[in-house]
CSV table of C-alpha atoms in Angstrom, one decimal:
chain,number,residue,atom,x,y,z
A,814,MET,CA,0.1,0.1,0.0
A,815,GLN,CA,1.0,3.3,-0.9
A,816,ASP,CA,1.7,6.6,1.4
A,817,SER,CA,-0.9,7.4,3.4
A,818,ASN,CA,-2.1,11.2,1.9
A,819,HIS,CA,-2.7,8.6,-1.4
A,820,ILE,CA,-5.3,6.0,0.7
A,821,GLN,CA,-8.8,6.2,-0.6
A,822,ASN,CA,-11.1,6.7,2.3
A,823,LEU,CA,-13.7,3.7,1.8
A,824,ALA,CA,-15.5,5.2,4.9
A,825,PRO,CA,-18.1,6.7,2.6
A,826,PHE,CA,-19.4,3.3,1.2
A,827,MET,CA,-19.5,1.5,4.5
A,828,THR,CA,-21.9,4.1,6.0
A,829,LYS,CA,-23.8,4.1,2.8
A,830,LEU,CA,-23.9,0.7,3.5
A,831,GLN,CA,-24.8,1.0,7.3
A,832,LYS,CA,-27.6,2.9,5.7
A,833,GLY,CA,-29.0,0.2,4.2
A,834,PHE,CA,-28.2,1.0,0.4
A,835,ALA,CA,-26.5,-1.2,-2.0
A,836,LEU,CA,-23.6,0.0,-3.5
A,837,ASP,CA,-23.8,0.2,-7.4
A,838,GLY,CA,-21.8,-0.2,-10.4
A,839,ALA,CA,-20.4,3.4,-9.7
A,840,ASP,CA,-19.2,2.8,-6.0
A,841,TYR,CA,-17.7,-0.6,-7.0
A,842,GLU,CA,-15.8,1.2,-10.0
A,843,GLN,CA,-14.2,3.9,-7.1
A,844,ILE,CA,-13.6,0.7,-4.4
A,845,PHE,CA,-12.0,-1.4,-7.4
A,846,SER,CA,-9.6,1.7,-8.6
A,847,ALA,CA,-8.8,2.1,-5.0
A,848,LEU,CA,-7.8,-1.9,-4.8
A,849,MET,CA,-5.7,-2.4,-7.9
A,850,SER,CA,-3.7,0.6,-7.1
A,851,LYS,CA,-3.3,-0.3,-4.0
A,852,GLU,CA,-4.6,2.8,-2.0
A,853,TYR,CA,-6.5,1.8,0.3
A,854,ASP,CA,-6.0,0.9,3.9
A,855,ILE,CA,-6.5,-3.0,5.0
A,856,ILE,CA,-8.6,-2.2,7.8
A,857,GLN,CA,-11.4,-0.7,6.0
A,858,LEU,CA,-11.2,-3.1,3.4
A,859,ALA,CA,-11.9,-6.2,5.9
A,860,GLY,CA,-14.7,-3.8,7.3
A,861,LEU,CA,-16.0,-3.2,3.6
A,862,LEU,CA,-16.2,-6.8,2.7
A,863,VAL,CA,-18.2,-7.8,5.9
A,864,LEU,CA,-21.0,-4.9,5.5
A,865,ILE,CA,-20.7,-6.5,1.6
A,866,SER,CA,-20.9,-9.7,2.6
A,867,GLU,CA,-24.4,-8.3,4.9
A,868,LYS,CA,-25.6,-5.0,3.4
A,869,SER,CA,-25.4,-5.6,-0.5
A,870,LEU,CA,-26.8,-8.7,-1.8
A,871,TYR,CA,-28.9,-7.9,-4.0
A,872,ALA,CA,-29.1,-9.3,-8.0
A,873,ASP,CA,-28.1,-5.5,-9.2
A,874,SER,CA,-25.7,-4.8,-6.6
A,875,LEU,CA,-23.9,-8.7,-7.0
A,876,CYS,CA,-23.9,-8.0,-11.1
A,877,ALA,CA,-22.1,-4.6,-10.5
A,878,LEU,CA,-19.4,-6.5,-8.1
A,879,VAL,CA,-18.8,-9.1,-10.9
A,880,GLN,CA,-18.2,-6.6,-14.0
A,881,ASN,CA,-16.0,-4.5,-11.9
A,882,ILE,CA,-14.0,-7.7,-10.9
A,883,LEU,CA,-14.0,-8.7,-14.6
A,884,ARG,CA,-12.7,-5.2,-16.2
A,885,TYR,CA,-9.5,-5.9,-14.1
A,886,SER,CA,-9.4,-9.5,-15.1
A,887,ASN,CA,-7.7,-11.2,-18.4
A,888,THR,CA,-10.8,-12.0,-20.3
A,889,PHE,CA,-12.3,-12.3,-23.9
A,890,ASN,CA,-15.8,-11.9,-25.4
A,891,ASP,CA,-17.5,-14.8,-27.9
A,892,ALA,CA,-21.0,-14.9,-27.9
A,893,GLN,CA,-21.0,-18.7,-29.5
A,894,ALA,CA,-22.6,-21.1,-27.4
A,895,MET,CA,-20.6,-22.1,-25.0
A,896,PHE,CA,-21.1,-24.0,-21.6
A,897,ASP,CA,-19.5,-23.9,-18.1
A,898,ILE,CA,-19.9,-26.0,-15.1
A,899,VAL,CA,-18.2,-25.0,-12.4
A,900,GLY,CA,-19.1,-25.0,-8.0
A,901,THR,CA,-18.4,-22.6,-5.1
A,902,GLY,CA,-16.5,-25.3,-3.5
A,903,ALA,CA,-16.2,-25.3,0.8
A,904,ASP,CA,-19.0,-27.8,0.9
A,905,GLY,CA,-16.8,-29.8,2.7
A,906,LEU,CA,-17.8,-33.3,1.9
A,907,LYS,CA,-14.7,-34.1,-0.4
A,908,THR,CA,-16.4,-35.4,-3.5
A,909,ILE,CA,-14.7,-36.3,-6.8
A,910,ASN,CA,-14.0,-33.9,-9.4
A,911,ILE,CA,-17.7,-34.0,-10.5
A,912,SER,CA,-18.4,-30.9,-12.6
A,913,THR,CA,-14.2,-31.9,-14.4
A,914,THR,CA,-15.1,-35.8,-15.3
A,915,VAL,CA,-19.0,-34.3,-16.5
A,916,SER,CA,-16.9,-31.3,-18.3
A,917,PHE,CA,-15.0,-34.3,-20.8
A,918,ILE,CA,-18.1,-36.0,-20.9
A,919,LEU,CA,-20.0,-32.4,-22.8
A,920,ALA,CA,-17.1,-31.6,-25.2
A,921,SER,CA,-17.1,-35.5,-26.1
A,922,LEU,CA,-20.9,-35.2,-27.0
A,923,GLY,CA,-20.0,-31.7,-29.9
A,924,VAL,CA,-20.7,-29.2,-26.4
A,925,LYS,CA,-18.4,-26.5,-26.6
A,926,VAL,CA,-17.4,-26.1,-22.5
A,927,ALA,CA,-14.7,-23.3,-21.5
A,928,LYS,CA,-14.9,-24.6,-18.0
A,929,HIS,CA,-13.6,-22.4,-14.5
A,930,GLY,CA,-11.9,-23.9,-12.2
A,931,ASN,CA,-9.6,-23.6,-8.9
A,932,GLY,CA,-7.8,-25.9,-6.8
A,933,ALA,CA,-9.2,-27.5,-3.7
A,934,ILE,CA,-10.8,-25.4,-0.9
A,935,SER,CA,-12.5,-28.3,1.4
A,936,SER,CA,-11.4,-31.1,-0.9
A,937,GLN,CA,-7.9,-32.8,-1.1
A,938,SER,CA,-8.0,-31.6,-4.8
A,939,GLY,CA,-10.2,-29.4,-6.5
A,940,SER,CA,-10.6,-29.0,-10.8
A,941,SER,CA,-7.2,-27.9,-11.5
A,942,ASN,CA,-4.9,-30.5,-8.9
A,943,THR,CA,-6.4,-33.5,-10.8
A,944,LEU,CA,-5.9,-31.5,-14.2
A,945,GLN,CA,-3.0,-31.4,-13.5
A,946,ALA,CA,-2.5,-34.8,-12.0
A,947,ILE,CA,-3.5,-35.7,-15.4
A,948,GLY,CA,-1.0,-34.1,-17.2
A,949,ILE,CA,-3.0,-30.9,-18.4
A,950,LYS,CA,-0.9,-27.9,-18.4
A,951,LEU,CA,-2.9,-25.2,-16.7
A,952,ASP,CA,-2.2,-21.9,-19.3
A,953,SER,CA,-2.7,-18.6,-18.1
A,954,ASP,CA,-1.9,-17.4,-21.6
A,955,ILE,CA,-6.3,-16.8,-22.6
A,956,ASN,CA,-5.4,-16.7,-26.6
A,957,ALA,CA,-3.6,-20.0,-26.6
A,958,LEU,CA,-6.5,-21.5,-24.4
A,959,ARG,CA,-8.8,-20.0,-26.9
A,960,ASP,CA,-7.5,-21.9,-29.8
A,961,LEU,CA,-7.0,-24.8,-27.6
A,962,LEU,CA,-11.1,-24.1,-27.4
A,963,ALA,CA,-11.4,-23.6,-30.9
A,964,LYS,CA,-9.3,-26.7,-31.6
A,965,LYS,CA,-11.1,-29.6,-29.0
A,966,GLY,CA,-14.2,-27.8,-28.0
A,967,LEU,CA,-12.8,-27.7,-24.6
A,968,ALA,CA,-10.6,-25.6,-22.3
A,969,PHE,CA,-9.7,-25.3,-18.7
A,970,PHE,CA,-9.1,-22.0,-17.0
A,971,HIS,CA,-7.7,-21.7,-13.8
A,972,ALA,CA,-9.1,-19.1,-11.8
A,973,PRO,CA,-6.0,-17.3,-10.3
A,974,PHE,CA,-4.4,-16.6,-13.4
A,975,PHE,CA,-7.3,-14.3,-14.6
A,976,HIS,CA,-9.0,-12.6,-11.6
A,977,LYS,CA,-6.2,-9.8,-10.3
A,978,ALA,CA,-8.6,-8.2,-7.5
A,979,VAL,CA,-9.7,-11.7,-6.3
A,980,GLY,CA,-5.8,-11.8,-5.7
A,981,GLU,CA,-5.6,-8.3,-4.1
A,982,VAL,CA,-8.3,-9.4,-1.6
A,983,ALA,CA,-7.4,-12.6,-1.0
A,984,PRO,CA,-5.0,-11.7,1.9
A,985,VAL,CA,-7.8,-10.2,3.9
A,986,ARG,CA,-9.9,-12.9,3.1
A,987,LYS,CA,-7.9,-15.7,4.9
A,988,ARG,CA,-7.2,-13.0,7.4
A,989,LEU,CA,-10.6,-12.3,8.4
A,990,LYS,CA,-11.6,-16.3,9.2
A,991,ILE,CA,-15.1,-16.0,8.4
A,992,GLY,CA,-17.1,-16.2,5.2
A,993,THR,CA,-17.4,-12.9,2.7
A,994,VAL,CA,-19.3,-12.5,-0.5
A,995,PHE,CA,-16.4,-14.0,-2.2
A,996,ASN,CA,-16.7,-17.3,-1.0
A,997,VAL,CA,-19.6,-17.4,-3.3
A,998,LEU,CA,-18.5,-14.8,-6.3
A,999,GLY,CA,-15.8,-17.1,-8.4
A,1000,PRO,CA,-18.7,-19.4,-10.5
A,1001,LEU,CA,-19.8,-15.7,-11.6
A,1002,LEU,CA,-16.1,-15.4,-12.9
A,1003,ASN,CA,-15.9,-17.1,-16.0
A,1004,PRO,CA,-13.6,-15.2,-18.5
A,1005,ASN,CA,-15.9,-15.7,-21.3
A,1006,THR,CA,-17.7,-12.1,-20.6
A,1007,ALA,CA,-20.6,-13.5,-23.2
A,1008,LEU,CA,-21.3,-16.7,-21.8
A,1009,THR,CA,-24.6,-18.4,-22.8
A,1010,HIS,CA,-24.8,-21.8,-20.6
A,1011,GLN,CA,-24.0,-22.8,-17.2
A,1012,ILE,CA,-24.1,-25.3,-14.0
A,1013,MET,CA,-23.5,-23.3,-10.6
A,1014,GLY,CA,-23.2,-25.2,-8.2
A,1015,ASN,CA,-23.6,-23.7,-4.5
A,1016,TYR,CA,-23.3,-24.7,-1.3
A,1017,LEU,CA,-24.9,-22.3,0.9
A,1018,GLU,CA,-28.7,-22.9,0.1
A,1019,GLU,CA,-30.2,-18.7,1.1
A,1020,VAL,CA,-27.7,-17.4,-1.6
A,1021,ASN,CA,-29.4,-19.8,-4.8
A,1022,PHE,CA,-32.0,-17.7,-5.9
A,1023,LEU,CA,-29.7,-14.5,-5.8
A,1024,LEU,CA,-27.0,-16.3,-7.9
A,1025,ALA,CA,-29.9,-17.2,-10.3
A,1026,GLN,CA,-31.1,-13.4,-11.0
A,1027,THR,CA,-27.4,-12.5,-11.5
A,1028,LEU,CA,-26.8,-15.1,-13.9
A,1029,MET,CA,-29.5,-13.4,-15.5
A,1030,LYS,CA,-28.3,-10.0,-15.1
A,1031,LEU,CA,-24.6,-11.0,-16.6
A,1032,GLY,CA,-26.2,-12.4,-19.9
A,1033,ARG,CA,-27.2,-16.3,-19.4
A,1034,THR,CA,-29.3,-17.5,-21.5
A,1035,HIS,CA,-30.0,-20.9,-19.8
A,1036,ALA,CA,-28.4,-22.1,-16.3
A,1037,LEU,CA,-29.2,-23.7,-13.4
A,1038,VAL,CA,-27.9,-23.0,-9.7
A,1039,VAL,CA,-27.6,-26.0,-7.9
A,1040,HIS,CA,-28.1,-26.6,-4.7
A,1041,GLY,CA,-27.9,-30.1,-2.6
A,1042,MET,CA,-29.9,-30.2,0.7
A,1043,ASP,CA,-27.0,-31.8,2.6
A,1044,GLY,CA,-25.1,-29.3,1.5
A,1045,MET,CA,-23.6,-30.6,-1.8
A,1046,ASP,CA,-22.2,-27.8,-4.5
A,1047,GLU,CA,-23.4,-30.5,-7.3
A,1048,ILE,CA,-26.5,-31.9,-7.9
A,1049,SER,CA,-26.8,-34.5,-5.3
A,1050,LEU,CA,-26.7,-38.5,-4.5
A,1051,CYS,CA,-27.4,-38.4,-1.3
A,1052,ASP,CA,-30.1,-36.0,-1.0
A,1053,GLU,CA,-32.8,-33.3,-2.6
A,1054,THR,CA,-31.4,-30.7,-4.8
A,1055,LEU,CA,-32.4,-27.5,-4.9
A,1056,ILE,CA,-32.3,-26.2,-8.4
A,1057,HIS,CA,-33.1,-22.5,-9.7
A,1058,GLU,CA,-33.4,-22.7,-13.7
A,1059,LEU,CA,-33.1,-19.7,-15.6
A,1060,LYS,CA,-34.2,-20.4,-19.1
A,1061,ASP,CA,-35.7,-18.2,-21.6
A,1062,GLY,CA,-36.0,-15.0,-19.4
A,1063,HIS,CA,-37.6,-16.6,-16.2
A,1064,ILE,CA,-36.5,-18.1,-13.0
A,1065,TYR,CA,-38.1,-21.5,-12.1
A,1066,GLU,CA,-37.7,-23.6,-8.8
A,1067,TYR,CA,-38.1,-27.2,-8.2
A,1068,ARG,CA,-36.7,-29.7,-6.1
A,1069,ILE,CA,-35.1,-33.4,-7.3
A,1070,THR,CA,-34.1,-36.5,-6.2
A,1071,PRO,CA,-32.0,-39.0,-7.4
A,1072,GLU,CA,-34.4,-41.9,-7.1
A,1073,GLN,CA,-36.4,-39.8,-10.0
A,1074,PHE,CA,-34.1,-40.2,-12.3
A,1075,GLY,CA,-33.8,-44.4,-11.8
A,1076,PHE,CA,-30.5,-43.9,-9.7
A,1077,LYS,CA,-30.4,-45.1,-5.9
A,1078,ARG,CA,-28.9,-43.0,-3.1
A,1079,ALA,CA,-25.6,-43.2,-1.7
A,1080,PHE,CA,-23.6,-42.5,1.4
A,1081,HIS,CA,-21.2,-39.1,1.3
A,1082,THR,CA,-18.5,-41.9,1.8
A,1083,ASP,CA,-19.4,-43.5,-1.2
A,1084,ILE,CA,-18.3,-40.5,-3.3
A,1085,GLN,CA,-15.7,-39.0,-1.7
A,1086,GLY,CA,-12.6,-38.6,-3.8
A,1087,GLY,CA,-8.7,-38.5,-2.6
A,1088,ASP,CA,-5.7,-36.4,-3.4
A,1089,SER,CA,-5.2,-35.1,-6.5
A,1090,ALA,CA,-3.3,-38.7,-7.7
A,1091,GLN,CA,-6.7,-40.9,-6.8
A,1092,ASN,CA,-9.4,-38.4,-8.0
A,1093,ALA,CA,-7.1,-38.6,-11.3
A,1094,LYS,CA,-7.9,-42.4,-11.6
A,1095,ILE,CA,-11.3,-42.1,-10.6
A,1096,LEU,CA,-12.0,-39.3,-13.4
A,1097,GLN,CA,-9.9,-41.7,-15.8
A,1098,ASP,CA,-11.7,-44.9,-14.7
A,1099,THR,CA,-15.1,-42.7,-15.3
A,1100,LEU,CA,-14.4,-41.9,-18.2
A,1101,ASN,CA,-13.3,-45.2,-19.9
A,1102,GLY,CA,-16.4,-47.3,-18.6
A,1103,GLU,CA,-14.5,-49.3,-15.8
A,1104,LEU,CA,-15.9,-47.6,-12.8
A,1105,LYS,CA,-19.4,-48.5,-11.5
A,1106,GLY,CA,-21.6,-47.6,-8.8
A,1107,ALA,CA,-22.4,-44.6,-6.9
A,1108,LYS,CA,-19.1,-42.4,-8.2
A,1109,ARG,CA,-20.4,-42.8,-11.6
A,1110,ASP,CA,-24.1,-42.5,-11.0
A,1111,ILE,CA,-23.5,-39.1,-9.5
A,1112,VAL,CA,-21.3,-37.9,-12.8
A,1113,VAL,CA,-24.4,-39.3,-14.8
A,1114,LEU,CA,-26.5,-37.2,-13.0
A,1115,ASN,CA,-24.9,-34.5,-13.8
A,1116,ALA,CA,-23.8,-34.8,-16.8
A,1117,MET,CA,-27.2,-34.8,-18.0
A,1118,PHE,CA,-28.6,-31.7,-16.1
A,1119,ALA,CA,-25.6,-30.4,-18.1
A,1120,LEU,CA,-26.5,-31.6,-21.1
A,1121,TYR,CA,-30.1,-30.3,-21.0
A,1122,THR,CA,-28.7,-26.9,-20.0
A,1123,ALA,CA,-26.3,-26.6,-23.0
A,1124,ASP,CA,-29.8,-26.8,-25.0
A,1125,LYS,CA,-28.8,-30.4,-26.0
A,1126,VAL,CA,-31.8,-32.3,-25.1
A,1127,LYS,CA,-35.2,-31.3,-24.3
A,1128,SER,CA,-35.3,-32.8,-20.6
A,1129,PRO,CA,-32.8,-33.7,-18.2
A,1130,SER,CA,-33.8,-37.7,-18.3
A,1131,ASP,CA,-34.0,-37.5,-22.3
A,1132,ALA,CA,-29.7,-37.5,-21.8
A,1133,LYS,CA,-29.6,-40.0,-19.4
A,1134,PHE,CA,-29.0,-42.9,-22.1
A,1135,ILE,CA,-26.8,-40.6,-24.1
A,1136,ILE,CA,-24.2,-39.6,-21.2
A,1137,GLU,CA,-24.4,-43.6,-20.4
A,1138,TYR,CA,-23.2,-44.6,-24.2
A,1139,ALA,CA,-20.7,-42.0,-24.3
A,1140,LEU,CA,-19.0,-43.8,-21.2
A,1141,ASP,CA,-19.9,-47.6,-22.6
A,1142,SER,CA,-19.1,-47.0,-25.8
A,1143,GLY,CA,-15.9,-45.5,-25.1
A,1144,ARG,CA,-16.8,-42.1,-27.0
A,1145,ALA,CA,-15.8,-40.0,-23.9
A,1146,TRP,CA,-12.5,-42.1,-23.5
A,1147,GLU,CA,-11.7,-41.5,-26.9
A,1148,PHE,CA,-11.9,-37.8,-26.8
A,1149,TYR,CA,-10.2,-38.1,-23.6
A,1150,GLN,CA,-6.7,-39.6,-24.8
A,1151,ASN,CA,-7.0,-37.5,-27.5
A,1152,TYR,CA,-7.7,-33.9,-25.7
A,1153,ILE,CA,-4.7,-35.2,-23.4
A,1154,SER,CA,-1.9,-36.0,-26.3
A,1155,GLU,CA,-2.0,-32.3,-27.2
A,1156,PHE,CA,0.1,-32.0,-24.2
A,1157,LYS,CA,2.6,-34.5,-24.0
């Protein structure tokens, strides 16, 4: 941080929030200008983060926050149909890498997937950890990733490489030791600012509808925000899942169970992963059709809803045979092997 004479006073924004008014785009523009020029007081920033998290959770305000973060991010704008599946993390359930596996399956079926992800938050191995274990180099060159996306239909965007503003607040968040709005922001920050289709997993039930509203304001055309009632930031195989679906400019709320789609309910221990090497093996054994049971089932269930959200089928049920055939016929495995060969 710079000399105190150059420090931006963040108190007016805290006062505004204390009076019950949400922050808007102009507020966030000033805040992030101070943040990115390092002209701020760390104590004020901590207070501001807490107040935003308590007093400014409205779709317009959250959208403005996201847009100002993205102003300082390395982004691109590609309006062709493109899909992302990513969760907030922090559900504490230490599951296998479901969304990463789903990304390979969908890409093998012709869906263009711009997968946004991070390292582990509450599991032993997050998406990015597992990708490295299977030999995928995490690239910070957005043009190289766009070329890969065009060539293969799948690219992985490691969040810390792209979002400078998120990195700037990370030390404050770490020292606060409490949850803030940034705990649920990650999946809203896909580097493609014109992303059309998305499934967002969310560990915090009370913001599920808010996140769907925000995705609508960010321009998504078809999106699901999913929250397992067991706390899972995926569609759960162990409990009901609350879903807010954005489609055709409307948001619909409903709940689903595994049994509705022909799956046996599982225990959390049945779908737990391990370290990055173990999760990589589980991912590979799922894609090559060898793995059966709950780990495969939760991947198939989430992939069904993903194919539906990508507008490739009329309902999730219509996707079940397609997903299972992709795994059992070798299609998903062939795609995976071909994709991995790019990194050798």
